[in-house]
PDB file of C-alpha atoms in Angstrom:
ATOM      1  CA  UNK A   1      62.645 126.900  81.691  1.00 72.00           C
ATOM      2  CA  UNK A   2      64.935 125.601  78.978  1.00 87.00           C
ATOM      3  CA  UNK A   3      68.465 127.000  78.827  1.00 90.00           C
ATOM      4  CA  UNK A   4      68.104 127.550  75.090  1.00 91.00           C
ATOM      5  CA  UNK A   5      64.960 129.637  75.657  1.00 92.00           C
ATOM      6  CA  UNK A   6      66.805 131.827  78.149  1.00 93.00           C
ATOM      7  CA  UNK A   7      69.693 132.292  75.710  1.00 93.00           C
ATOM      8  CA  UNK A   8      67.284 133.340  72.966  1.00 94.00           C
ATOM      9  CA  UNK A   9      65.435 135.674  75.356  1.00 94.00           C
ATOM     10  CA  UNK A  10      68.738 137.246  76.435  1.00 94.00           C
ATOM     11  CA  UNK A  11      69.824 137.789  72.844  1.00 94.00           C
ATOM     12  CA  UNK A  12      66.527 139.425  71.850  1.00 95.00           C
ATOM     13  CA  UNK A  13      66.679 141.681  74.931  1.00 94.00           C
ATOM     14  CA  UNK A  14      70.251 142.753  74.156  1.00 93.00           C
ATOM     15  CA  UNK A  15      69.649 143.436  70.465  1.00 94.00           C
ATOM     16  CA  UNK A  16      66.121 144.845  70.841  1.00 95.00           C
ATOM     17  CA  UNK A  17      65.151 142.960  67.708  1.00 94.00           C
ATOM     18  CA  UNK A  18      64.034 139.446  66.933  1.00 94.00           C
ATOM     19  CA  UNK A  19      65.539 139.704  63.451  1.00 93.00           C
ATOM     20  CA  UNK A  20      68.978 140.820  64.675  1.00 94.00           C
ATOM     21  CA  UNK A  21      68.968 138.252  67.492  1.00 94.00           C
ATOM     22  CA  UNK A  22      68.116 135.485  65.010  1.00 94.00           C
ATOM     23  CA  UNK A  23      71.018 136.572  62.794  1.00 93.00           C
ATOM     24  CA  UNK A  24      73.422 136.614  65.781  1.00 92.00           C
ATOM     25  CA  UNK A  25      72.281 133.181  66.980  1.00 92.00           C
ATOM     26  CA  UNK A  26      72.168 131.770  63.400  1.00 91.00           C
ATOM     27  CA  UNK A  27      68.529 130.795  63.854  1.00 94.00           C
ATOM     28  CA  UNK A  28      65.583 131.577  61.626  1.00 94.00           C
ATOM     29  CA  UNK A  29      63.443 134.512  62.670  1.00 93.00           C
ATOM     30  CA  UNK A  30      60.434 132.230  63.067  1.00 94.00           C
ATOM     31  CA  UNK A  31      62.419 129.899  65.362  1.00 94.00           C
ATOM     32  CA  UNK A  32      63.323 132.821  67.642  1.00 94.00           C
ATOM     33  CA  UNK A  33      59.709 134.056  67.631  1.00 94.00           C
ATOM     34  CA  UNK A  34      58.506 130.594  68.642  1.00 94.00           C
ATOM     35  CA  UNK A  35      61.037 130.423  71.503  1.00 93.00           C
ATOM     36  CA  UNK A  36      59.908 133.808  72.849  1.00 95.00           C
ATOM     37  CA  UNK A  37      56.244 132.858  72.535  1.00 94.00           C
ATOM     38  CA  UNK A  38      56.865 129.568  74.360  1.00 94.00           C
ATOM     39  CA  UNK A  39      58.733 131.370  77.154  1.00 94.00           C
ATOM     40  CA  UNK A  40      55.938 133.904  77.536  1.00 93.00           C
ATOM     41  CA  UNK A  41      53.419 131.067  77.735  1.00 94.00           C
ATOM     42  CA  UNK A  42      55.541 129.285  80.316  1.00 93.00           C
ATOM     43  CA  UNK A  43      55.955 132.397  82.492  1.00 93.00           C
ATOM     44  CA  UNK A  44      52.357 133.479  81.979  1.00 94.00           C
ATOM     45  CA  UNK A  45      53.320 137.033  81.088  1.00 94.00           C
ATOM     46  CA  UNK A  46      54.319 139.207  78.150  1.00 95.00           C
ATOM     47  CA  UNK A  47      58.074 139.746  78.106  1.00 95.00           C
ATOM     48  CA  UNK A  48      58.360 142.122  75.143  1.00 95.00           C
ATOM     49  CA  UNK A  49      56.270 144.880  73.656  1.00 94.00           C
ATOM     50  CA  UNK A  50      56.245 144.480  69.882  1.00 92.00           C
ATOM     51  CA  UNK A  51      57.118 147.838  68.293  1.00 92.00           C
ATOM     52  CA  UNK A  52      57.125 149.026  64.676  1.00 90.00           C
ATOM     53  CA  UNK A  53      60.901 148.726  64.776  1.00 89.00           C
ATOM     54  CA  UNK A  54      62.013 145.905  67.045  1.00 91.00           C
ATOM     55  CA  UNK A  55      60.895 144.994  70.556  1.00 94.00           C
ATOM     56  CA  UNK A  56      61.211 146.457  74.058  1.00 95.00           C
ATOM     57  CA  UNK A  57      61.279 144.683  77.398  1.00 94.00           C
ATOM     58  CA  UNK A  58      58.228 144.925  79.587  1.00 95.00           C
ATOM     59  CA  UNK A  59      58.640 145.330  83.335  1.00 94.00           C
ATOM     60  CA  UNK A  60      58.224 141.578  83.674  1.00 94.00           C
ATOM     61  CA  UNK A  61      60.798 141.075  80.935  1.00 94.00           C
ATOM     62  CA  UNK A  62      63.326 143.271  82.768  1.00 94.00           C
ATOM     63  CA  UNK A  63      62.745 141.229  85.908  1.00 95.00           C
ATOM     64  CA  UNK A  64      63.319 137.944  84.088  1.00 95.00           C
ATOM     65  CA  UNK A  65      66.393 139.287  82.276  1.00 94.00           C
ATOM     66  CA  UNK A  66      68.272 139.738  85.552  1.00 94.00           C
ATOM     67  CA  UNK A  67      67.602 136.136  86.484  1.00 95.00           C
ATOM     68  CA  UNK A  68      68.401 134.882  82.985  1.00 93.00           C
ATOM     69  CA  UNK A  69      71.737 136.734  83.040  1.00 93.00           C
ATOM     70  CA  UNK A  70      72.576 135.182  86.424  1.00 93.00           C
ATOM     71  CA  UNK A  71      71.601 131.652  85.353  1.00 93.00           C
ATOM     72  CA  UNK A  72      73.503 131.820  82.063  1.00 90.00           C
ATOM     73  CA  UNK A  73      76.535 133.388  83.731  1.00 89.00           C
ATOM     74  CA  UNK A  74      76.657 130.595  86.340  1.00 91.00           C
ATOM     75  CA  UNK A  75      76.281 128.029  83.571  1.00 90.00           C
ATOM     76  CA  UNK A  76      79.172 129.591  81.647  1.00 84.00           C
ATOM     77  CA  UNK A  77      81.272 129.552  84.821  1.00 84.00           C
ATOM     78  CA  UNK A  78      80.414 125.891  85.382  1.00 86.00           C
ATOM     79  CA  UNK A  79      81.433 125.070  81.804  1.00 83.00           C
ATOM     80  CA  UNK A  80      84.747 126.902  82.248  1.00 77.00           C
ATOM     81  CA  UNK A  81      85.398 125.115  85.541  1.00 78.00           C
ATOM     82  CA  UNK A  82      84.646 121.727  84.015  1.00 81.00           C
ATOM     83  CA  UNK A  83      86.916 122.500  81.081  1.00 73.00           C
ATOM     84  CA  UNK A  84      89.657 123.488  83.539  1.00 74.00           C
ATOM     85  CA  UNK A  85      89.242 120.206  85.389  1.00 73.00           C
ATOM     86  CA  UNK A  86      89.445 118.220  82.176  1.00 74.00           C
ATOM     87  CA  UNK A  87      92.533 120.156  81.145  1.00 74.00           C
ATOM     88  CA  UNK A  88      94.028 119.948  84.682  1.00 77.00           C
ATOM     89  CA  UNK A  89      94.016 123.714  84.990  1.00 75.00           C
ATOM     90  CA  UNK A  90      92.147 123.342  88.290  1.00 77.00           C
ATOM     91  CA  UNK A  91      90.855 120.707  90.684  1.00 85.00           C
ATOM     92  CA  UNK A  92      92.531 118.618  93.355  1.00 90.00           C
ATOM     93  CA  UNK A  93      94.365 115.339  93.818  1.00 94.00           C
ATOM     94  CA  UNK A  94      94.203 113.547  97.177  1.00 95.00           C
ATOM     95  CA  UNK A  95      96.833 110.842  97.533  1.00 97.00           C
ATOM     96  CA  UNK A  96      97.318 108.233 100.248  1.00 97.00           C
ATOM     97  CA  UNK A  97     100.461 106.110 100.600  1.00 96.00           C
ATOM     98  CA  UNK A  98     102.009 103.622 102.996  1.00 92.00           C
ATOM     99  CA  UNK A  99     105.041 104.975 104.924  1.00 88.00           C
ATOM    100  CA  UNK A 100     107.986 103.673 102.906  1.00 87.00           C
ATOM    101  CA  UNK A 101     106.327 104.685  99.630  1.00 93.00           C
ATOM    102  CA  UNK A 102     106.555 108.247 100.976  1.00 92.00           C
ATOM    103  CA  UNK A 103     110.341 107.945 101.209  1.00 87.00           C
ATOM    104  CA  UNK A 104     110.859 108.501  97.469  1.00 89.00           C
ATOM    105  CA  UNK A 105     108.320 106.937  95.095  1.00 94.00           C
ATOM    106  CA  UNK A 106     105.248 109.045  95.843  1.00 96.00           C
ATOM    107  CA  UNK A 107     107.052 112.385  96.449  1.00 95.00           C
ATOM    108  CA  UNK A 108     108.868 112.031  93.123  1.00 95.00           C
ATOM    109  CA  UNK A 109     105.631 111.355  91.279  1.00 96.00           C
ATOM    110  CA  UNK A 110     103.922 114.258  93.051  1.00 96.00           C
ATOM    111  CA  UNK A 111     106.805 116.559  92.146  1.00 96.00           C
ATOM    112  CA  UNK A 112     106.608 115.556  88.491  1.00 95.00           C
ATOM    113  CA  UNK A 113     102.831 116.020  88.535  1.00 94.00           C
ATOM    114  CA  UNK A 114     103.062 119.466  90.119  1.00 94.00           C
ATOM    115  CA  UNK A 115     105.640 120.556  87.547  1.00 93.00           C
ATOM    116  CA  UNK A 116     103.238 119.685  84.748  1.00 91.00           C
ATOM    117  CA  UNK A 117      99.988 120.754  86.432  1.00 91.00           C
ATOM    118  CA  UNK A 118     100.739 123.537  88.945  1.00 92.00           C
ATOM    119  CA  UNK A 119      97.098 124.617  89.286  1.00 90.00           C
ATOM    120  CA  UNK A 120      95.890 121.297  90.708  1.00 91.00           C
ATOM    121  CA  UNK A 121      95.800 121.301  94.533  1.00 92.00           C
ATOM    122  CA  UNK A 122      97.725 118.366  96.017  1.00 94.00           C
ATOM    123  CA  UNK A 123      97.403 116.611  99.376  1.00 95.00           C
ATOM    124  CA  UNK A 124      99.148 113.530 100.772  1.00 96.00           C
ATOM    125  CA  UNK A 125      98.141 111.330 103.706  1.00 94.00           C
ATOM    126  CA  UNK A 126     100.386 108.572 105.058  1.00 94.00           C
ATOM    127  CA  UNK A 127      98.906 105.396 106.491  1.00 92.00           C
ATOM    128  CA  UNK A 128      98.886 101.631 106.420  1.00 90.00           C
ATOM    129  CA  UNK A 129      97.237  99.813 103.550  1.00 93.00           C
ATOM    130  CA  UNK A 130      93.984  98.782 105.343  1.00 93.00           C
ATOM    131  CA  UNK A 131      93.305 102.357 106.437  1.00 95.00           C
ATOM    132  CA  UNK A 132      94.201 103.751 103.012  1.00 96.00           C
ATOM    133  CA  UNK A 133      91.684 101.433 101.371  1.00 96.00           C
ATOM    134  CA  UNK A 134      89.092 102.580 103.893  1.00 95.00           C
ATOM    135  CA  UNK A 135      89.800 106.195 102.927  1.00 94.00           C
ATOM    136  CA  UNK A 136      89.228 105.315  99.279  1.00 95.00           C
ATOM    137  CA  UNK A 137      85.931 103.605 100.107  1.00 93.00           C
ATOM    138  CA  UNK A 138      84.829 106.576 102.225  1.00 93.00           C
ATOM    139  CA  UNK A 139      85.645 109.064  99.460  1.00 91.00           C
ATOM    140  CA  UNK A 140      88.468 110.713 101.430  1.00 93.00           C
ATOM    141  CA  UNK A 141      91.173 109.889  98.872  1.00 95.00           C
ATOM    142  CA  UNK A 142      91.317 109.784  95.078  1.00 95.00           C
ATOM    143  CA  UNK A 143      94.164 107.262  94.747  1.00 97.00           C
ATOM    144  CA  UNK A 144      96.237 105.266  97.243  1.00 97.00           C
ATOM    145  CA  UNK A 145      99.623 103.587  96.927  1.00 97.00           C
ATOM    146  CA  UNK A 146      99.194 100.305  98.816  1.00 97.00           C
ATOM    147  CA  UNK A 147     101.025  97.013  99.232  1.00 93.00           C
ATOM    148  CA  UNK A 148     100.236  93.356  99.761  1.00 90.00           C
ATOM    149  CA  UNK A 149     102.128  90.051  99.801  1.00 82.00           C
ATOM    150  CA  UNK A 150     101.322  87.744  96.884  1.00 78.00           C
ATOM    151  CA  UNK A 151      99.569  85.229  99.137  1.00 77.00           C
ATOM    152  CA  UNK A 152      97.275  87.919 100.580  1.00 84.00           C
ATOM    153  CA  UNK A 153      95.885  89.666  97.477  1.00 88.00           C
ATOM    154  CA  UNK A 154      93.852  92.832  97.713  1.00 92.00           C
ATOM    155  CA  UNK A 155      90.160  92.860  96.790  1.00 92.00           C
ATOM    156  CA  UNK A 156      90.318  93.575  93.049  1.00 89.00           C
ATOM    157  CA  UNK A 157      86.541  93.434  92.867  1.00 92.00           C
ATOM    158  CA  UNK A 158      86.222  96.436  95.149  1.00 94.00           C
ATOM    159  CA  UNK A 159      89.376  98.260  94.075  1.00 96.00           C
ATOM    160  CA  UNK A 160      90.966  98.895  90.696  1.00 96.00           C
ATOM    161  CA  UNK A 161      94.664  98.041  91.050  1.00 96.00           C
ATOM    162  CA  UNK A 162      97.528  99.223  88.832  1.00 97.00           C
ATOM    163  CA  UNK A 163     100.695  97.250  89.550  1.00 96.00           C
ATOM    164  CA  UNK A 164     103.691  99.494  90.194  1.00 97.00           C
ATOM    165  CA  UNK A 165     106.478  97.183  91.334  1.00 95.00           C
ATOM    166  CA  UNK A 166     107.468  94.121  93.332  1.00 92.00           C
ATOM    167  CA  UNK A 167     109.406  95.154  96.410  1.00 89.00           C
ATOM    168  CA  UNK A 168     111.947  93.007  98.225  1.00 86.00           C
ATOM    169  CA  UNK A 169     113.003  93.292 101.838  1.00 83.00           C
ATOM    170  CA  UNK A 170     116.533  94.193 102.868  1.00 88.00           C
ATOM    171  CA  UNK A 171     118.217  93.660 106.228  1.00 91.00           C
ATOM    172  CA  UNK A 172     119.695  96.713 107.936  1.00 92.00           C
ATOM    173  CA  UNK A 173     122.683  96.084 110.199  1.00 94.00           C
ATOM    174  CA  UNK A 174     125.194  98.449 111.840  1.00 94.00           C
ATOM    175  CA  UNK A 175     128.390  99.089 109.892  1.00 92.00           C
ATOM    176  CA  UNK A 176     130.278  97.254 112.641  1.00 92.00           C
ATOM    177  CA  UNK A 177     128.142  94.121 112.360  1.00 94.00           C
ATOM    178  CA  UNK A 178     129.832  90.817 111.555  1.00 93.00           C
ATOM    179  CA  UNK A 179     127.786  90.564 108.340  1.00 94.00           C
ATOM    180  CA  UNK A 180     128.072  94.202 107.267  1.00 93.00           C
ATOM    181  CA  UNK A 181     130.471  93.481 104.387  1.00 93.00           C
ATOM    182  CA  UNK A 182     128.207  90.835 102.908  1.00 93.00           C
ATOM    183  CA  UNK A 183     125.911  91.562  99.962  1.00 92.00           C
ATOM    184  CA  UNK A 184     123.466  88.714 100.632  1.00 92.00           C
ATOM    185  CA  UNK A 185     122.476  87.005 103.853  1.00 91.00           C
ATOM    186  CA  UNK A 186     120.529  83.852 104.713  1.00 89.00           C
ATOM    187  CA  UNK A 187     117.856  83.837 107.418  1.00 83.00           C
ATOM    188  CA  UNK A 188     119.673  81.056 109.200  1.00 83.00           C
ATOM    189  CA  UNK A 189     122.478  83.519 109.854  1.00 89.00           C
ATOM    190  CA  UNK A 190     120.039  85.883 111.642  1.00 87.00           C
ATOM    191  CA  UNK A 191     118.463  83.335 113.971  1.00 85.00           C
ATOM    192  CA  UNK A 192     120.241  84.690 117.042  1.00 87.00           C
ATOM    193  CA  UNK A 193     119.778  88.351 116.127  1.00 90.00           C
ATOM    194  CA  UNK A 194     117.378  90.701 117.871  1.00 90.00           C
ATOM    195  CA  UNK A 195     115.003  92.396 115.423  1.00 89.00           C
ATOM    196  CA  UNK A 196     114.030  96.045 115.925  1.00 89.00           C
ATOM    197  CA  UNK A 197     110.440  96.450 114.755  1.00 86.00           C
ATOM    198  CA  UNK A 198     107.875  99.215 114.459  1.00 80.00           C
ATOM    199  CA  UNK A 199     104.984  97.542 116.247  1.00 73.00           C
ATOM    200  CA  UNK A 200     104.706  94.526 118.491  1.00 68.00           C
ATOM    201  CA  UNK A 201     101.572  93.478 116.608  1.00 66.00           C
ATOM    202  CA  UNK A 202     101.391  95.022 113.147  1.00 55.00           C
ATOM    203  CA  UNK A 203     105.080  94.539 112.518  1.00 59.00           C
ATOM    204  CA  UNK A 204     104.855  90.878 113.452  1.00 58.00           C
ATOM    205  CA  UNK A 205     102.116  90.565 110.891  1.00 55.00           C
ATOM    206  CA  UNK A 206     104.405  92.219 108.334  1.00 55.00           C
ATOM    207  CA  UNK A 207     107.215  89.827 109.212  1.00 59.00           C
ATOM    208  CA  UNK A 208     104.964  86.803 108.920  1.00 56.00           C
ATOM    209  CA  UNK A 209     103.592  88.021 105.626  1.00 52.00           C
ATOM    210  CA  UNK A 210     106.953  88.685 103.994  1.00 60.00           C
ATOM    211  CA  UNK A 211     109.189  85.980 105.439  1.00 66.00           C
ATOM    212  CA  UNK A 212     108.922  82.236 105.029  1.00 64.00           C
ATOM    213  CA  UNK A 213     106.934  80.232 107.538  1.00 66.00           C
ATOM    214  CA  UNK A 214     108.985  78.713 110.286  1.00 72.00           C
ATOM    215  CA  UNK A 215     111.241  81.715 110.807  1.00 74.00           C
ATOM    216  CA  UNK A 216     110.568  83.234 114.227  1.00 78.00           C
ATOM    217  CA  UNK A 217     112.409  86.532 114.714  1.00 80.00           C
ATOM    218  CA  UNK A 218     113.420  87.510 118.229  1.00 83.00           C
ATOM    219  CA  UNK A 219     111.925  90.921 119.034  1.00 85.00           C
ATOM    220  CA  UNK A 220     113.383  92.935 121.898  1.00 85.00           C
ATOM    221  CA  UNK A 221     112.854  96.545 120.848  1.00 88.00           C
ATOM    222  CA  UNK A 222     109.789  98.252 119.375  1.00 88.00           C
ATOM    223  CA  UNK A 223     110.260 101.703 117.822  1.00 86.00           C
ATOM    224  CA  UNK A 224     107.230 103.169 116.070  1.00 78.00           C
ATOM    225  CA  UNK A 225     109.002 105.539 113.680  1.00 80.00           C
ATOM    226  CA  UNK A 226     111.579 104.650 111.041  1.00 80.00           C
ATOM    227  CA  UNK A 227     114.063 107.184 112.407  1.00 83.00           C
ATOM    228  CA  UNK A 228     113.936 105.545 115.836  1.00 87.00           C
ATOM    229  CA  UNK A 229     113.988 102.028 114.437  1.00 87.00           C
ATOM    230  CA  UNK A 230     117.039 102.632 112.265  1.00 88.00           C
ATOM    231  CA  UNK A 231     118.673 104.638 115.031  1.00 90.00           C
ATOM    232  CA  UNK A 232     118.460 101.599 117.293  1.00 92.00           C
ATOM    233  CA  UNK A 233     120.022  99.464 114.578  1.00 93.00           C
ATOM    234  CA  UNK A 234     122.846 101.959 114.070  1.00 92.00           C
ATOM    235  CA  UNK A 235     123.512 101.831 117.835  1.00 92.00           C
ATOM    236  CA  UNK A 236     123.939  98.071 117.661  1.00 92.00           C
ATOM    237  CA  UNK A 237     120.709  97.132 119.421  1.00 93.00           C
ATOM    238  CA  UNK A 238     119.555  94.784 116.694  1.00 92.00           C
ATOM    239  CA  UNK A 239     118.826  94.396 113.002  1.00 93.00           C
ATOM    240  CA  UNK A 240     115.750  95.452 111.049  1.00 90.00           C
ATOM    241  CA  UNK A 241     113.915  94.534 107.898  1.00 86.00           C
ATOM    242  CA  UNK A 242     113.816  97.493 105.525  1.00 86.00           C
ATOM    243  CA  UNK A 243     111.595  97.586 102.432  1.00 85.00           C
ATOM    244  CA  UNK A 244     113.576  98.504  99.350  1.00 86.00           C
ATOM    245  CA  UNK A 245     111.503 101.678  98.851  1.00 87.00           C
ATOM    246  CA  UNK A 246     112.924 103.033 102.118  1.00 82.00           C
ATOM    247  CA  UNK A 247     116.548 102.926 100.988  1.00 81.00           C
ATOM    248  CA  UNK A 248     116.727 106.720 100.614  1.00 77.00           C
ATOM    249  CA  UNK A 249     115.681 107.146 104.244  1.00 74.00           C
ATOM    250  CA  UNK A 250     118.424 104.846 105.533  1.00 80.00           C
ATOM    251  CA  UNK A 251     121.310 106.542 107.433  1.00 82.00           C
ATOM    252  CA  UNK A 252     124.852 106.202 106.102  1.00 85.00           C
ATOM    253  CA  UNK A 253     126.030 104.367 109.248  1.00 89.00           C
ATOM    254  CA  UNK A 254     123.943 101.310 108.343  1.00 92.00           C
ATOM    255  CA  UNK A 255     124.661  98.521 105.878  1.00 93.00           C
ATOM    256  CA  UNK A 256     121.830  97.084 103.803  1.00 92.00           C
ATOM    257  CA  UNK A 257     122.002  93.397 102.903  1.00 93.00           C
ATOM    258  CA  UNK A 258     119.863  91.478 100.460  1.00 91.00           C
ATOM    259  CA  UNK A 259     117.990  88.472 101.739  1.00 87.00           C
ATOM    260  CA  UNK A 260     118.751  85.346  99.744  1.00 86.00           C
ATOM    261  CA  UNK A 261     116.059  84.743  97.116  1.00 82.00           C
ATOM    262  CA  UNK A 262     115.171  81.420  98.727  1.00 81.00           C
ATOM    263  CA  UNK A 263     114.450  83.138 102.047  1.00 79.00           C
ATOM    264  CA  UNK A 264     112.538  86.288 101.121  1.00 73.00           C
ATOM    265  CA  UNK A 265     109.278  86.805  99.284  1.00 70.00           C
ATOM    266  CA  UNK A 266     108.256  90.107  97.746  1.00 81.00           C
ATOM    267  CA  UNK A 267     105.369  92.390  98.424  1.00 86.00           C
ATOM    268  CA  UNK A 268     103.466  93.882  95.536  1.00 92.00           C
ATOM    269  CA  UNK A 269     102.886  97.619  95.335  1.00 95.00           C
ATOM    270  CA  UNK A 270      99.810  99.030  93.586  1.00 97.00           C
ATOM    271  CA  UNK A 271      98.091 102.292  92.822  1.00 97.00           C
ATOM    272  CA  UNK A 272      94.518 101.697  93.971  1.00 97.00           C
ATOM    273  CA  UNK A 273      91.302 103.490  93.114  1.00 96.00           C
ATOM    274  CA  UNK A 274      87.706 102.582  93.862  1.00 93.00           C
ATOM    275  CA  UNK A 275      86.401 100.137  91.253  1.00 93.00           C
ATOM    276  CA  UNK A 276      83.398 101.212  89.220  1.00 89.00           C
ATOM    277  CA  UNK A 277      83.790 104.880  90.111  1.00 88.00           C
ATOM    278  CA  UNK A 278      84.872 107.665  87.792  1.00 88.00           C
ATOM    279  CA  UNK A 279      88.124 109.131  89.065  1.00 90.00           C
ATOM    280  CA  UNK A 280      89.010 112.837  88.958  1.00 90.00           C
ATOM    281  CA  UNK A 281      90.881 113.834  85.771  1.00 91.00           C
ATOM    282  CA  UNK A 282      94.134 114.242  87.718  1.00 92.00           C
ATOM    283  CA  UNK A 283      94.307 110.592  88.789  1.00 95.00           C
ATOM    284  CA  UNK A 284      95.204 108.946  85.458  1.00 93.00           C
ATOM    285  CA  UNK A 285      98.243 111.135  84.663  1.00 94.00           C
ATOM    286  CA  UNK A 286      99.439 110.873  88.269  1.00 96.00           C
ATOM    287  CA  UNK A 287      99.272 107.070  88.173  1.00 96.00           C
ATOM    288  CA  UNK A 288     101.232 107.117  84.901  1.00 96.00           C
ATOM    289  CA  UNK A 289     103.889 109.157  86.706  1.00 96.00           C
ATOM    290  CA  UNK A 290     103.929 106.634  89.542  1.00 97.00           C
ATOM    291  CA  UNK A 291     104.573 103.896  86.990  1.00 96.00           C
ATOM    292  CA  UNK A 292     107.457 105.888  85.503  1.00 95.00           C
ATOM    293  CA  UNK A 293     109.011 106.617  88.902  1.00 94.00           C
ATOM    294  CA  UNK A 294     108.612 102.988  89.985  1.00 94.00           C
ATOM    295  CA  UNK A 295     110.489 101.888  86.879  1.00 92.00           C
ATOM    296  CA  UNK A 296     113.239 104.411  87.593  1.00 89.00           C
ATOM    297  CA  UNK A 297     113.587 103.303  91.207  1.00 80.00           C
TER     298      UNK A 297
END
């Protein structure tokens, strides 16, 4: 059955007159009569008794009217829900982000988004870039904030990437460290230092990806979480590389030093979505807010 036929049938049933229904729908009377005749032919039954003044539903017509009301009501609800999604008066936004992006960048953007669109449900999952990209591919996230060194680009054929910023690494040392009063440090000055890292494997990969070849950091202590890692540094057990996005999570008893530009590369930070797929309406304004927050940071 055509939706238009059901709408015409509903109008005729409510008004009890083909003429009045045609006027309400802004159709010609003959057009409404043809729609009713076509619907009766399709259902194989008479839906209205034609009376000297108007029409009256048959038993079959009353049966169909209940179904027509339900179908048209669900359709109207679907149209309202779709309009709400387009206007961000409903829906959801599922965000993934690597750990240091959750220190300030992503929460700030989420806060700004929620202030403007309070009826959109938000969720945030933290993870490393490879897993976040998997979540995108599996449909478990709408957008992910990910990172990559320039010499290891992400697959821009599979993912649509919006560049947010280029992030440099800092060196965290205790306030009592011999270099603590310096603003910039060379890698050669850290050769004898013990590095506190987050993983004996993944962190080494991070170090290799973001530091020049030939530099071999000495790793004595592995602490999985940033609080433990920086706590070990504050206690004088070593130094640590800290991405610039994590500055807000750094305790006050640490000093942060810049690596000399000849010693440190940058890693690029992107907002990633699945290429070739239509994103939920909430994604585009959220990514714009990420861009704004990245510029502010």
